[in-house]
mmCIF file of C-alpha atoms in Angstrom:
data_model
loop_
_atom_site.group_PDB
_atom_site.id
_atom_site.type_symbol
_atom_site.label_atom_id
_atom_site.label_comp_id
_atom_site.label_asym_id
_atom_site.label_seq_id
_atom_site.Cartn_x
_atom_site.Cartn_y
_atom_site.Cartn_z
ATOM 1 C CA LYS A 25 0.000 0.000 0.000
ATOM 2 C CA PRO A 26 1.594 3.329 -1.044
ATOM 3 C CA VAL A 27 2.262 5.958 1.613
ATOM 4 C CA LEU A 28 0.252 9.079 0.919
ATOM 5 C CA SER A 29 2.097 12.389 1.126
ATOM 6 C CA LYS A 30 1.063 14.890 3.732
ATOM 7 C CA ASN A 31 0.475 18.318 2.223
ATOM 8 C CA ALA A 32 -0.927 21.566 3.584
ATOM 9 C CA ILE A 33 -2.338 24.795 2.190
ATOM 10 C CA SER A 34 -1.675 28.165 3.768
ATOM 11 C CA PHE A 35 -3.287 31.555 3.312
ATOM 12 C CA LEU A 36 -2.058 34.882 4.588
ATOM 13 C CA ALA A 37 -4.695 37.563 5.075
ATOM 14 C CA TRP A 38 -5.596 40.461 7.335
ATOM 15 C CA GLY A 39 -8.636 42.683 7.515
ATOM 16 C CA HIS A 40 -12.207 41.609 6.874
ATOM 17 C CA HIS A 41 -12.005 42.072 3.082
ATOM 18 C CA TYR A 42 -9.112 39.640 2.524
ATOM 19 C CA ILE A 43 -10.360 37.125 5.073
ATOM 20 C CA GLN A 44 -13.696 37.137 3.262
ATOM 21 C CA GLU A 45 -11.803 36.422 0.037
ATOM 22 C CA VAL A 46 -10.223 33.383 1.720
ATOM 23 C CA ALA A 47 -13.709 32.228 2.727
ATOM 24 C CA GLN A 48 -14.858 32.576 -0.899
ATOM 25 C CA CYS A 49 -11.815 30.623 -2.131
ATOM 26 C CA LEU A 50 -12.606 27.816 0.298
ATOM 27 C CA ALA A 51 -16.276 27.785 -0.739
ATOM 28 C CA ARG A 52 -15.452 27.626 -4.466
ATOM 29 C CA SER A 53 -12.488 25.198 -4.308
ATOM 30 C CA ASP A 54 -12.290 21.528 -3.390
ATOM 31 C CA LEU A 55 -9.513 21.564 -0.799
ATOM 32 C CA SER A 56 -11.084 19.054 1.590
ATOM 33 C CA SER A 57 -8.176 16.592 1.381
ATOM 34 C CA TYR A 58 -5.622 19.102 2.693
ATOM 35 C CA ASP A 59 -4.917 20.651 6.068
ATOM 36 C CA LYS A 60 -5.450 24.399 5.802
ATOM 37 C CA PHE A 61 -3.978 27.335 7.715
ATOM 38 C CA LEU A 62 -4.738 31.037 7.820
ATOM 39 C CA ILE A 63 -1.901 33.277 8.994
ATOM 40 C CA THR A 64 -3.375 36.564 10.181
ATOM 41 C CA GLU A 65 -3.044 39.412 12.644
ATOM 42 C CA LYS A 66 -3.819 38.778 16.292
ATOM 43 C CA GLU A 67 -7.144 40.603 16.194
ATOM 44 C CA PHE A 68 -8.413 38.205 13.519
ATOM 45 C CA LYS A 69 -7.297 35.004 15.241
ATOM 46 C CA ARG A 70 -10.935 34.092 15.865
ATOM 47 C CA ALA A 71 -11.812 34.328 12.191
ATOM 48 C CA ARG A 72 -14.486 31.717 11.518
ATOM 49 C CA LEU A 73 -13.399 29.686 8.541
ATOM 50 C CA GLU A 74 -14.607 26.119 8.292
ATOM 51 C CA ASP A 75 -11.897 23.471 8.634
ATOM 52 C CA VAL A 76 -9.072 26.048 8.846
ATOM 53 C CA SER A 77 -6.526 26.454 11.642
ATOM 54 C CA VAL A 78 -5.840 30.121 12.400
ATOM 55 C CA ILE A 79 -2.267 31.157 13.221
ATOM 56 C CA SER A 80 -1.760 34.520 14.921
ATOM 57 C CA ALA A 81 1.088 36.583 13.449
ATOM 58 C CA LYS A 82 2.853 39.762 14.453
ATOM 59 C CA PHE A 83 3.884 41.162 11.085
ATOM 60 C CA LYS A 84 6.942 43.367 10.792
ATOM 61 C CA THR A 85 6.075 44.754 7.356
ATOM 62 C CA GLU A 86 3.046 46.313 5.682
ATOM 63 C CA GLY A 87 0.933 45.436 2.656
ATOM 64 C CA PHE A 88 1.549 42.539 0.327
ATOM 65 C CA ILE A 89 5.224 42.222 1.224
ATOM 66 C CA ARG A 90 3.947 40.536 4.411
ATOM 67 C CA LYS A 91 3.843 37.404 2.259
ATOM 68 C CA SER A 92 7.612 37.281 2.656
ATOM 69 C CA GLU A 93 7.100 36.668 6.398
ATOM 70 C CA MET A 94 4.928 33.548 6.074
ATOM 71 C CA ILE A 95 7.874 31.172 6.419
ATOM 72 C CA ASN A 96 8.138 32.262 10.068
ATOM 73 C CA TYR A 97 4.641 30.978 10.841
ATOM 74 C CA ILE A 98 4.223 27.869 8.677
ATOM 75 C CA PRO A 99 3.744 24.779 10.883
ATOM 76 C CA GLU A 100 6.328 22.063 10.295
ATOM 77 C CA GLY A 101 5.684 18.378 9.704
ATOM 78 C CA TYR A 102 4.299 18.318 6.167
ATOM 79 C CA ASP A 103 5.931 16.935 3.027
ATOM 80 C CA SER A 104 5.108 20.055 1.039
ATOM 81 C CA TYR A 105 3.007 23.198 1.198
ATOM 82 C CA LEU A 106 0.966 25.441 -1.037
ATOM 83 C CA PHE A 107 0.620 29.149 -0.398
ATOM 84 C CA LEU A 108 -2.441 30.679 -2.057
ATOM 85 C CA ASP A 109 -3.350 34.343 -2.429
ATOM 86 C CA SER A 110 -6.730 35.080 -0.921
ATOM 87 C CA ASP A 111 -8.347 35.836 -4.305
ATOM 88 C CA THR A 112 -7.540 32.490 -5.944
ATOM 89 C CA VAL A 113 -9.846 29.614 -6.843
ATOM 90 C CA VAL A 114 -8.619 26.045 -7.302
ATOM 91 C CA LEU A 115 -10.399 24.499 -10.290
ATOM 92 C CA GLY A 116 -8.683 21.130 -10.714
ATOM 93 C CA ASP A 117 -6.046 18.654 -9.638
ATOM 94 C CA ILE A 118 -3.028 20.409 -8.080
ATOM 95 C CA SER A 119 -1.050 17.317 -7.100
ATOM 96 C CA LEU A 120 1.713 18.047 -9.640
ATOM 97 C CA GLY A 121 2.624 21.223 -7.754
ATOM 98 C CA PHE A 122 3.110 19.322 -4.493
ATOM 99 C CA GLU A 123 5.107 16.591 -6.253
ATOM 100 C CA LYS A 124 7.435 19.114 -7.886
ATOM 101 C CA ALA A 125 7.853 21.053 -4.638
ATOM 102 C CA LYS A 126 8.989 17.844 -2.950
ATOM 103 C CA GLN A 127 11.372 17.166 -5.832
ATOM 104 C CA TYR A 128 12.792 20.659 -6.465
ATOM 105 C CA GLY A 129 12.040 22.595 -3.264
ATOM 106 C CA ILE A 130 9.864 25.257 -4.902
ATOM 107 C CA ALA A 131 7.363 25.075 -7.768
ATOM 108 C CA LEU A 132 5.503 28.075 -9.170
ATOM 109 C CA SER A 133 4.263 29.697 -12.365
ATOM 110 C CA PRO A 134 5.880 32.438 -14.421
ATOM 111 C CA GLU A 135 4.361 35.863 -14.820
ATOM 112 C CA PRO A 136 4.229 35.618 -18.639
ATOM 113 C CA HIS A 137 3.849 39.328 -19.396
ATOM 114 C CA TYR A 138 6.823 40.637 -17.407
ATOM 115 C CA CYS A 139 10.561 40.196 -17.279
ATOM 116 C CA LEU A 140 12.225 40.992 -13.980
ATOM 117 C CA ASP A 141 14.427 43.978 -14.756
ATOM 118 C CA ARG A 142 11.878 45.742 -17.005
ATOM 119 C CA TYR A 143 9.012 45.392 -14.527
ATOM 120 C CA PHE A 144 8.342 49.076 -13.728
ATOM 121 C CA ASN A 145 12.113 49.669 -13.879
ATOM 122 C CA PHE A 146 12.848 47.059 -11.210
ATOM 123 C CA GLY A 147 16.324 46.765 -12.726
ATOM 124 C CA LYS A 148 17.437 49.696 -10.571
ATOM 125 C CA ILE A 149 16.837 47.508 -7.483
ATOM 126 C CA LEU A 150 18.671 44.533 -9.029
ATOM 127 C CA LYS A 151 21.705 46.712 -9.722
ATOM 128 C CA LYS A 152 21.892 47.771 -6.089
ATOM 129 C CA GLU A 153 22.385 44.103 -5.163
ATOM 130 C CA SER A 154 24.778 43.496 -8.096
ATOM 131 C CA ILE A 155 22.285 41.175 -9.783
ATOM 132 C CA LYS A 156 22.531 41.118 -13.562
ATOM 133 C CA CYS A 157 19.737 42.685 -15.623
ATOM 134 C CA ALA A 158 19.345 40.139 -18.401
ATOM 135 C CA GLY A 159 15.626 39.871 -19.077
ATOM 136 C CA GLN A 160 15.063 37.083 -16.552
ATOM 137 C CA LEU A 161 11.497 35.835 -16.307
ATOM 138 C CA GLN A 162 9.510 36.882 -13.276
ATOM 139 C CA TYR A 163 7.597 34.376 -11.165
ATOM 140 C CA ASN A 164 4.085 34.934 -9.851
ATOM 141 C CA THR A 165 3.799 34.765 -6.056
ATOM 142 C CA GLY A 166 0.054 34.169 -5.835
ATOM 143 C CA VAL A 167 0.560 30.380 -5.926
ATOM 144 C CA ILE A 168 3.750 28.949 -4.408
ATOM 145 C CA PHE A 169 4.325 25.245 -3.764
ATOM 146 C CA PHE A 170 7.313 24.573 -1.503
ATOM 147 C CA ARG A 171 8.881 22.230 1.012
ATOM 148 C CA LEU A 172 10.481 23.330 4.269
ATOM 149 C CA ASP A 173 14.205 22.774 4.041
ATOM 150 C CA GLN A 174 17.199 25.013 4.643
ATOM 151 C CA LYS A 175 17.694 26.104 1.035
ATOM 152 C CA VAL A 176 14.035 27.025 0.652
ATOM 153 C CA LYS A 177 14.104 28.910 3.954
ATOM 154 C CA GLU A 178 17.117 30.871 2.673
ATOM 155 C CA VAL A 179 15.109 31.967 -0.389
ATOM 156 C CA PHE A 180 12.202 33.128 1.798
ATOM 157 C CA GLN A 181 14.577 34.917 4.160
ATOM 158 C CA LYS A 182 16.172 36.745 1.218
ATOM 159 C CA TRP A 183 12.702 37.596 -0.058
ATOM 160 C CA HIS A 184 11.888 39.159 3.302
ATOM 161 C CA LEU A 185 15.246 40.958 3.457
ATOM 162 C CA PHE A 186 14.914 42.494 -0.014
ATOM 163 C CA ALA A 187 11.241 43.412 0.412
ATOM 164 C CA GLY A 188 11.914 45.140 3.728
ATOM 165 C CA LYS A 189 15.061 46.878 2.524
ATOM 166 C CA TYR A 190 13.614 48.367 -0.662
ATOM 167 C CA PHE A 191 9.966 48.733 0.348
ATOM 168 C CA PRO A 192 10.013 52.557 0.208
ATOM 169 C CA GLU A 193 11.279 52.452 -3.391
ATOM 170 C CA PHE A 194 9.214 49.579 -4.762
ATOM 171 C CA ASN A 195 6.087 48.361 -2.979
ATOM 172 C CA ASN A 196 5.347 45.009 -4.612
ATOM 173 C CA ASP A 197 6.210 41.609 -3.157
ATOM 174 C CA GLN A 198 6.454 39.676 -6.423
ATOM 175 C CA PRO A 199 9.715 40.817 -8.062
ATOM 176 C CA TYR A 200 11.544 40.502 -4.744
ATOM 177 C CA PHE A 201 10.802 36.776 -4.726
ATOM 178 C CA THR A 202 12.390 36.254 -8.137
ATOM 179 C CA MET A 203 15.250 38.471 -7.026
ATOM 180 C CA ALA A 204 15.736 36.196 -3.998
ATOM 181 C CA LEU A 205 15.834 33.137 -6.270
ATOM 182 C CA GLU A 206 18.529 34.867 -8.327
ATOM 183 C CA ALA A 207 20.546 35.852 -5.256
ATOM 184 C CA CYS A 208 20.391 32.301 -3.863
ATOM 185 C CA SER A 209 21.089 30.654 -7.255
ATOM 186 C CA PHE A 210 17.923 28.626 -6.671
ATOM 187 C CA ASN A 211 16.291 27.055 -9.714
ATOM 188 C CA PRO A 212 12.629 26.221 -8.967
ATOM 189 C CA TYR A 213 10.372 23.965 -11.003
ATOM 190 C CA THR A 214 8.382 26.144 -13.400
ATOM 191 C CA LEU A 215 4.738 25.141 -13.597
ATOM 192 C CA SER A 216 2.543 26.115 -16.523
ATOM 193 C CA ILE A 217 0.508 29.306 -16.270
ATOM 194 C CA ASN A 218 -2.553 27.057 -15.756
ATOM 195 C CA TYR A 219 -1.404 26.956 -12.132
ATOM 196 C CA ASN A 220 -1.821 30.710 -11.791
ATOM 197 C CA TYR A 221 -4.179 31.754 -14.554
ATOM 198 C CA ARG A 222 -5.530 35.269 -14.377
ATOM 199 C CA GLY A 223 -9.021 35.581 -15.797
ATOM 200 C CA THR A 224 -8.697 39.098 -17.185
ATOM 201 C CA GLY A 225 -8.866 40.445 -20.719
#
């Protein structure tokens, strides 16, 4: 009999609007086979979400760059994890993402319309860290599959460091994550954009 992997899904949200988005995601997605966690501010620790464990966080940053802090609150003991933005909906089988996270450490989708250094002139931030501007693809941070090991933790720690350091100049969490991958020489598994499809246009 094969041993089933143990995977978990985490959300990070604060304020009634984003917590309501998590509730809508849960209502519209079939995530019943996974343990689920909501990382939120202390005042929302009693958020009523069915079948979700609420983890109280004391964030050090503001806005969406708080996503870079989630590694500090993720409960250990799972084979792999999935972080989901609050406004996502899971429409199908996501097992490949967990499998590739176990295999590679991190699995996520590209942001197909942007390259890293040209993204609103993000190259000026790369240059400050002596990271080459070479048209690298940018990854989307709304859906991140990962496992908890030292190398992955180093990527998340760099993400947090860069986001906190340059927040006044560039207030967007996403390019900092790709920048952290570059700085750590970490090559994640690249999922298709079906894993983070944006229904616009």
